[in-house]
CSV table of C-alpha atoms and ligand atoms in Angstrom, one decimal:
chain,number,residue,atom,x,y,z
A,3,MET,CA,-14.1,0.2,-12.0
A,4,SER,CA,-16.6,-2.6,-12.7
A,5,PHE,CA,-15.5,-5.9,-14.0
A,6,GLN,CA,-17.6,-5.5,-17.1
A,7,ARG,CA,-15.7,-2.3,-17.8
A,8,LEU,CA,-12.4,-4.2,-17.3
A,9,THR,CA,-13.4,-6.8,-19.9
A,10,ARG,CA,-14.2,-4.0,-22.3
A,11,VAL,CA,-10.7,-2.6,-21.7
A,12,PHE,CA,-9.1,-6.0,-22.2
A,13,GLY,CA,-11.5,-7.6,-24.6
A,14,TRP,CA,-14.2,-10.0,-23.8
A,15,GLY,CA,-13.3,-13.2,-22.0
A,16,LYS,CA,-9.6,-12.4,-21.3
A,17,MET,CA,-9.0,-13.6,-17.7
A,18,VAL,CA,-7.8,-10.6,-15.7
A,19,LYS,CA,-4.9,-11.5,-13.5
A,20,ALA,CA,-4.4,-9.5,-10.3
A,21,LEU,CA,-1.5,-9.9,-7.8
A,22,TYR,CA,-1.9,-9.3,-4.0
A,23,LEU,CA,0.2,-9.9,-0.9
A,24,GLY,CA,-0.8,-13.5,0.0
A,25,PRO,CA,-1.6,-16.1,1.1
A,26,PRO,CA,-5.4,-15.9,0.8
A,27,GLY,CA,-7.1,-14.2,3.7
A,28,THR,CA,-4.9,-11.1,3.9
A,29,TYR,CA,-6.3,-7.6,3.9
A,30,SER,CA,-4.6,-7.2,0.6
A,31,HIS,CA,-6.6,-10.1,-0.7
A,32,GLN,CA,-9.7,-8.3,0.5
A,33,ALA,CA,-8.7,-5.1,-1.3
A,34,ALA,CA,-8.2,-7.1,-4.6
A,35,LEU,CA,-11.7,-8.7,-4.2
A,36,GLN,CA,-13.2,-5.2,-3.6
A,37,GLN,CA,-11.5,-3.7,-6.6
A,38,PHE,CA,-12.8,-6.4,-9.0
A,39,ASP,CA,-16.3,-6.7,-7.5
A,40,TYR,CA,-15.5,-10.2,-6.1
A,41,SER,CA,-15.7,-11.4,-9.6
A,42,ASN,CA,-14.8,-15.0,-10.2
A,43,GLU,CA,-13.7,-14.0,-13.7
A,44,VAL,CA,-10.6,-12.5,-12.2
A,45,GLU,CA,-7.6,-14.6,-11.1
A,46,TYR,CA,-6.4,-13.4,-7.8
A,47,ILE,CA,-2.8,-14.4,-7.5
A,48,PRO,CA,-1.1,-14.4,-4.1
A,49,THR,CA,2.6,-13.3,-3.8
A,50,SER,CA,5.0,-13.7,-0.9
A,51,SER,CA,5.9,-10.0,-0.5
A,52,ILE,CA,4.9,-6.5,-1.4
A,53,PRO,CA,8.0,-6.0,-3.6
A,54,GLU,CA,7.1,-9.2,-5.5
A,55,CYS,CA,3.7,-7.7,-6.3
A,56,ILE,CA,5.5,-4.8,-8.1
A,57,GLN,CA,8.4,-6.8,-9.6
A,58,LYS,CA,6.1,-9.4,-11.1
A,59,LEU,CA,3.8,-6.8,-12.6
A,60,GLU,CA,6.8,-5.1,-14.2
A,61,THR,CA,8.2,-8.3,-15.7
A,62,ASP,CA,5.4,-10.8,-16.3
A,63,LYS,CA,3.2,-9.5,-19.2
A,64,SER,CA,0.5,-11.9,-18.3
A,65,ILE,CA,-0.3,-10.0,-15.1
A,66,ASP,CA,-2.7,-7.2,-15.5
A,67,TYR,CA,-2.9,-5.5,-12.0
A,68,SER,CA,-1.2,-5.4,-8.7
A,69,VAL,CA,-2.7,-4.4,-5.3
A,70,ILE,CA,-0.3,-3.0,-2.7
A,71,PRO,CA,-1.0,-1.4,0.8
A,72,LEU,CA,0.0,2.2,1.0
A,73,GLU,CA,-1.0,3.6,4.3
A,74,ASN,CA,-3.0,2.8,7.4
A,75,SER,CA,-5.2,5.3,9.3
A,76,THR,CA,-3.6,4.3,12.7
A,77,ASN,CA,0.1,4.0,12.0
A,78,GLY,CA,0.6,5.7,8.7
A,79,GLN,CA,2.8,4.8,5.8
A,80,VAL,CA,3.4,1.3,4.7
A,81,VAL,CA,7.1,2.1,4.0
A,82,PHE,CA,7.7,-1.0,2.0
A,83,SER,CA,5.3,0.4,-0.7
A,84,TYR,CA,6.5,4.0,-0.5
A,85,ASP,CA,10.1,2.9,-1.0
A,86,LEU,CA,9.2,0.8,-4.0
A,87,LEU,CA,7.8,3.9,-5.7
A,88,ARG,CA,10.7,6.0,-4.4
A,89,ASP,CA,13.3,3.7,-5.8
A,90,ARG,CA,11.6,3.6,-9.2
A,91,MET,CA,12.0,7.3,-9.5
A,92,VAL,CA,15.5,7.9,-8.1
A,93,HIS,CA,17.5,4.6,-8.0
A,94,GLU,CA,16.5,2.5,-10.9
A,95,GLU,CA,19.1,2.1,-13.6
A,96,GLY,CA,18.1,3.1,-17.1
A,97,LEU,CA,15.2,5.2,-16.0
A,98,ASN,CA,12.9,6.3,-18.8
A,99,ARG,CA,13.4,10.1,-18.4
A,100,GLN,CA,12.2,13.1,-20.4
A,101,GLY,CA,14.3,15.9,-18.9
A,102,ASN,CA,13.7,15.8,-15.1
A,103,ARG,CA,10.5,13.8,-15.6
A,104,VAL,CA,10.7,10.1,-14.9
A,105,ILE,CA,8.2,7.9,-16.7
A,106,PRO,CA,7.8,4.7,-14.7
A,107,THR,CA,6.8,1.4,-16.2
A,108,LEU,CA,3.8,1.2,-13.9
A,109,GLU,CA,0.9,3.6,-13.2
A,110,VAL,CA,-1.7,3.9,-10.4
A,111,VAL,CA,-5.2,3.4,-11.7
A,112,GLY,CA,-7.2,3.0,-8.6
A,113,GLU,CA,-7.4,2.9,-4.8
A,114,GLN,CA,-9.3,0.8,-2.3
A,115,TYR,CA,-10.0,1.2,1.5
A,116,VAL,CA,-10.3,-1.9,3.6
A,117,SER,CA,-11.6,-2.0,7.2
A,118,ILE,CA,-9.0,-3.6,9.4
A,119,ALA,CA,-10.5,-5.7,12.2
A,120,HIS,CA,-7.6,-7.6,13.8
A,121,CYS,CA,-8.2,-10.7,15.9
A,122,LEU,CA,-6.0,-12.7,18.2
A,123,ILE,CA,-5.9,-16.2,16.6
A,124,ALA,CA,-4.8,-19.5,18.0
A,125,THR,CA,-4.9,-23.2,17.0
A,126,GLU,CA,-7.1,-24.0,20.0
A,127,PRO,CA,-10.3,-22.2,21.0
A,128,LYS,CA,-9.6,-20.8,24.5
A,129,PRO,CA,-5.9,-20.9,25.4
A,130,ALA,CA,-5.1,-19.9,28.9
A,131,LEU,CA,-2.3,-17.4,27.9
A,132,GLY,CA,-1.3,-16.9,31.6
A,133,ASP,CA,-0.4,-20.6,31.9
A,134,PHE,CA,2.5,-20.1,29.4
A,135,SER,CA,5.9,-18.6,30.2
A,136,ARG,CA,6.1,-17.2,26.7
A,137,VAL,CA,3.5,-16.2,24.1
A,138,GLN,CA,5.0,-15.8,20.6
A,139,ILE,CA,2.7,-13.5,18.5
A,140,TYR,CA,3.1,-13.6,14.7
A,141,SER,CA,1.9,-10.9,12.4
A,142,HIS,CA,2.8,-8.4,9.6
A,143,PRO,CA,5.1,-5.7,11.0
A,144,GLN,CA,2.6,-3.0,10.0
A,145,VAL,CA,0.2,-4.5,12.5
A,146,TRP,CA,2.2,-3.8,15.7
A,147,GLY,CA,1.5,-0.1,15.6
A,148,GLN,CA,-2.3,-0.9,15.2
A,149,VAL,CA,-2.6,-3.0,18.3
A,150,SER,CA,0.0,-1.5,20.7
A,151,SER,CA,-2.6,-0.8,23.5
A,152,TYR,CA,-4.0,-4.3,23.2
A,153,LEU,CA,-0.5,-5.8,23.6
A,154,GLN,CA,0.1,-3.6,26.6
A,155,GLN,CA,-3.2,-4.8,28.2
A,156,LEU,CA,-2.1,-8.4,27.6
A,157,GLN,CA,1.2,-7.8,29.3
A,158,SER,CA,-0.5,-6.2,32.3
A,159,LYS,CA,-3.0,-9.0,32.5
A,160,PHE,CA,-0.3,-11.7,32.5
A,161,PRO,CA,2.8,-10.1,34.1
A,162,ASN,CA,4.6,-13.3,34.5
A,163,THR,CA,4.3,-14.2,30.8
A,164,THR,CA,6.8,-12.9,28.1
A,165,PHE,CA,5.1,-11.7,25.0
A,166,GLU,CA,7.3,-11.8,21.9
A,167,LYS,CA,6.4,-10.1,18.5
A,168,ILE,CA,7.6,-12.1,15.5
A,169,ASP,CA,7.3,-10.5,12.0
A,170,SER,CA,5.6,-12.4,9.2
A,171,SER,CA,5.4,-11.6,5.5
A,172,SER,CA,1.6,-11.0,6.0
A,173,THR,CA,-1.2,-11.4,8.5
A,174,SER,CA,-2.5,-14.6,6.8
A,175,GLU,CA,1.0,-16.0,6.6
A,176,ALA,CA,1.3,-15.5,10.3
A,177,VAL,CA,-1.8,-17.8,10.8
A,178,ARG,CA,-0.2,-20.4,8.6
A,179,ARG,CA,3.0,-20.2,10.6
A,180,ILE,CA,1.3,-21.0,13.9
A,181,LEU,CA,-0.2,-24.1,12.3
A,182,ASN,CA,3.3,-25.3,11.5
A,183,CYS,CA,5.0,-24.4,14.8
A,184,GLU,CA,6.1,-27.5,16.7
A,185,SER,CA,4.7,-27.3,20.3
A,186,LYS,CA,7.4,-26.3,22.8
A,187,ARG,CA,6.9,-26.7,26.6
A,188,GLY,CA,5.6,-23.5,28.2
A,189,ILE,CA,5.3,-21.7,24.9
A,190,ILE,CA,2.2,-20.9,22.8
A,191,ASP,CA,2.2,-19.5,19.3
A,192,VAL,CA,-0.6,-17.1,18.3
A,193,ALA,CA,-1.2,-14.8,15.4
A,194,ILE,CA,-2.9,-11.4,14.8
A,195,ALA,CA,-4.9,-11.3,11.5
A,196,GLY,CA,-8.4,-10.9,10.1
A,197,GLU,CA,-11.2,-13.3,10.8
A,198,VAL,CA,-11.1,-14.6,7.2
A,199,ALA,CA,-7.5,-15.7,7.7
A,200,ALA,CA,-8.5,-17.7,10.8
A,201,LYS,CA,-11.4,-19.4,9.0
A,202,LEU,CA,-9.4,-20.2,5.9
A,203,ASN,CA,-6.8,-21.9,8.1
A,204,LYS,CA,-9.3,-23.6,10.4
A,205,CYS,CA,-7.9,-21.7,13.5
A,206,SER,CA,-9.8,-20.2,16.4
A,207,VAL,CA,-10.5,-16.5,17.0
A,208,VAL,CA,-9.5,-15.9,20.7
A,209,ASP,CA,-10.1,-12.2,20.8
A,210,THR,CA,-11.8,-9.8,18.3
A,211,GLY,CA,-11.8,-6.0,17.8
A,212,ILE,CA,-8.2,-5.7,19.2
A,213,ASN,CA,-7.3,-2.6,17.1
A,214,ASP,CA,-6.3,0.4,19.2
A,215,VAL,CA,-8.5,2.6,17.0
A,216,LYS,CA,-12.0,1.7,15.9
A,217,GLY,CA,-12.4,2.3,12.2
A,218,ASN,CA,-8.9,1.3,11.5
A,219,THR,CA,-8.5,1.4,7.7
A,220,THR,CA,-5.8,0.6,5.3
A,221,ARG,CA,-5.6,2.3,1.9
A,222,PHE,CA,-4.4,0.2,-1.1
A,223,LEU,CA,-3.3,1.3,-4.6
A,224,ILE,CA,-4.1,-0.6,-7.7
A,225,LEU,CA,-1.3,-0.5,-10.3
A,226,GLN,CA,-1.0,-1.7,-14.0
A,227,ARG,CA,1.7,-1.4,-16.6
A,228,ARG,CA,1.6,2.0,-18.1
A,229,ASN,CA,-0.4,1.7,-21.3
A,230,HIS,CA,-0.9,5.3,-22.0
A,231,ARG,CA,-4.6,4.8,-22.1
A,232,GLN,CA,-6.3,7.2,-19.8
A,233,ILE,CA,-9.3,5.5,-18.2
A,234,VAL,CA,-11.5,8.5,-17.6
A,235,SER,CA,-13.9,8.3,-14.7
A,236,GLN,CA,-16.7,10.5,-13.6
A,237,SER,CA,-15.8,10.6,-9.9
A,238,PRO,CA,-13.3,13.1,-8.5
A,239,LYS,CA,-9.8,12.1,-9.8
A,240,VAL,CA,-6.6,12.2,-7.7
A,241,SER,CA,-3.1,12.5,-9.0
A,242,LEU,CA,-0.1,10.9,-7.1
A,243,MET,CA,3.2,12.5,-7.8
A,244,THR,CA,6.7,12.0,-6.4
A,245,PHE,CA,9.5,14.6,-6.7
A,246,THR,CA,12.8,15.8,-5.3
A,247,THR,CA,13.8,19.5,-5.1
A,248,LYS,CA,16.7,20.9,-7.1
A,249,GLN,CA,18.0,22.9,-4.3
A,250,ASP,CA,18.4,22.4,-0.5
A,251,ASP,CA,18.0,26.1,0.0
A,252,PRO,CA,15.3,27.4,2.4
A,253,GLY,CA,12.0,27.4,0.7
A,254,SER,CA,12.8,24.9,-2.0
A,255,LEU,CA,9.9,22.7,-1.0
A,256,VAL,CA,7.6,25.7,-0.5
A,257,ASP,CA,8.5,26.8,-4.1
A,258,VAL,CA,7.3,23.5,-5.5
A,259,LEU,CA,4.1,23.5,-3.4
A,260,THR,CA,3.5,27.1,-4.4
A,261,ILE,CA,3.0,25.8,-8.0
A,262,LEU,CA,-0.1,24.0,-6.8
A,263,LYS,CA,-1.3,27.1,-5.0
A,264,THR,CA,-0.8,29.4,-8.0
A,265,HIS,CA,-2.6,26.8,-10.2
A,266,GLY,CA,-5.4,26.5,-7.7
A,267,VAL,CA,-4.7,22.8,-7.3
A,268,ASN,CA,-6.0,21.3,-4.1
A,269,MET,CA,-3.4,19.0,-2.4
A,270,CYS,CA,-4.9,16.2,-0.3
A,271,SER,CA,-1.7,14.5,1.1
A,272,ILE,CA,2.0,15.0,1.5
A,273,ASN,CA,4.5,12.4,2.7
A,274,SER,CA,8.3,12.0,2.4
A,275,ARG,CA,10.8,9.1,2.4
A,276,PRO,CA,14.6,9.5,2.8
A,277,TYR,CA,17.0,8.6,0.1
A,278,ASN,CA,20.7,9.0,-0.2
A,279,ARG,CA,21.9,10.8,-3.3
A,280,GLY,CA,25.6,9.9,-3.2
A,281,LYS,CA,27.2,10.7,0.1
A,282,GLN,CA,24.6,13.3,1.1
A,283,LYS,CA,22.3,12.2,3.9
A,284,TRP,CA,18.9,13.6,4.8
A,285,GLN,CA,17.7,14.0,1.2
A,286,TYR,CA,14.0,13.3,0.7
A,287,VAL,CA,11.6,12.1,-1.9
A,288,PHE,CA,8.3,13.9,-1.5
A,289,PHE,CA,4.9,12.2,-2.2
A,290,ILE,CA,2.0,14.5,-2.9
A,291,GLU,CA,-1.6,13.8,-4.0
A,292,TYR,CA,-3.8,16.5,-5.4
A,293,TYR,CA,-7.2,16.7,-7.0
A,294,TYR,CA,-7.0,16.6,-10.8
A,295,GLN,CA,-9.5,19.2,-12.0
A,296,ASN,CA,-9.1,18.7,-15.7
A,297,GLU,CA,-11.8,21.1,-16.8
A,298,GLY,CA,-9.8,23.2,-19.2
A,299,HIS,CA,-6.8,23.4,-16.8
A,300,ASP,CA,-3.5,24.0,-18.6
A,301,TRP,CA,-1.6,21.1,-17.0
A,302,ASP,CA,1.3,21.5,-19.4
A,303,VAL,CA,2.2,24.8,-17.8
A,304,PHE,CA,1.9,23.2,-14.4
A,305,TYR,CA,4.2,20.4,-15.4
A,306,GLN,CA,6.7,22.7,-17.0
A,307,GLU,CA,6.9,24.7,-13.7
A,308,LEU,CA,7.6,21.5,-11.8
A,309,GLU,CA,10.2,20.5,-14.4
A,310,ASN,CA,12.0,23.8,-13.6
A,311,LEU,CA,12.1,23.3,-9.9
A,312,CYS,CA,12.5,19.5,-9.4
A,313,SER,CA,15.5,17.3,-9.9
A,314,GLU,CA,13.2,14.4,-10.6
A,315,TRP,CA,9.4,14.3,-10.7
A,316,CYS,CA,7.1,11.4,-11.6
A,317,LEU,CA,3.4,11.4,-12.2
A,318,TRP,CA,2.3,8.0,-10.9
A,319,GLY,CA,-1.2,8.2,-12.1
A,320,ILE,CA,-4.6,10.0,-12.2
A,321,PHE,CA,-7.2,7.7,-10.7
A,322,PRO,CA,-10.8,7.9,-9.3
A,323,ARG,CA,-11.2,8.9,-5.7
A,324,ASN,CA,-12.9,5.9,-4.1
A,325,ALA,CA,-16.1,6.8,-2.3
A,326,ASN,CA,-14.8,5.0,0.9
A,327,TYR,CA,-12.3,7.8,1.3
A,328,TYR,CA,-15.1,9.8,2.7
A,329,ALA,CA,-16.5,7.0,4.9
B,410,LIG,O1,-0.7,-8.7,5.9
B,410,LIG,C1,-1.8,-8.3,5.4
B,410,LIG,O2,-2.9,-8.8,5.6
B,410,LIG,C2,-1.7,-7.2,4.4
B,410,LIG,O3,-2.5,-7.1,3.5
B,410,LIG,C3,-0.6,-6.2,4.6
B,410,LIG,C4,-1.1,-5.1,5.6
B,410,LIG,C5,-0.1,-3.9,5.5
B,410,LIG,O4,1.0,-4.0,4.9
B,410,LIG,O5,-0.5,-2.8,6.0
B,410,LIG,C6,-2.4,-4.6,5.2
B,410,LIG,C7,-3.3,-4.1,6.1
B,410,LIG,C8,-3.0,-4.0,7.5
B,410,LIG,O6,-2.6,-2.7,7.8
B,410,LIG,C9,-1.9,-5.0,7.9
B,410,LIG,C10,-1.1,-5.5,6.9
């Protein structure tokens, strides 16, 4: 949605405030910039964690949007984000419920796709990694599954060096951390992040294009507080829904998915996350996305059939399919 349209939604001149996983230079930062056309009329506010992106949007009425990573094309779900949505359907106290339907405080209004080009980053231009007994590599935990081959190659290249992965709250935070590490004999601190994070922190890019898979892409969701105003868009629209099945009987999931089939609704993704309902283990919240064809479709009947088969269900939003989905 263009920034001009945003100002129409919010009234001319109101500064739009958008949260992202910071500090500046993260891929989440890139996603926020893409969403708002790099406009300098938007205040991009870094947070220290993905949960903070959601919690602040829910509680601070001055915040308009939040951008969170949802999944990566190489190593799948960003479980931190999935679990935030899951918990807002099944675990939150005082849920706003209408029957089995949960009406969350937030809604999904958009998506962004960011090309992930990881680099190995150091505080010096060409460190001789093999000269160190230990290389401490900092990055966001989601990154390790995107560079596993590269890390194996490093270990093969320097068999006498120990490579240790250290989780950071984000890729750009990882770069900041190596700037603040005190030097220890025989140990070097490096980070894996994007080139922008290296430049913003005046660090050196030691290796580029270290993703296991070329075209590595992370998908982000754009959320706002639910304002009941449906921002209609021309492009194909996608609905994101979470649900749990009433029964554990064989076919209970199929029965729910059959509702989509009988209504001719095209599902484009399905995921699940575990949750514990009381003492029962191995219960799942399902996440489905489907194309929202609203030409004269009787969605009320569709929702009523879901109501009959689901213990909880939650429509998180109907939002435009970003053209980069097809890239
Ligand atoms: O740390 C960042 O730069 C983020 O934006 C987070 C995140 C993620 O959680 O997946 C985003 C894109 C990449 O997959 C790596 C990390």
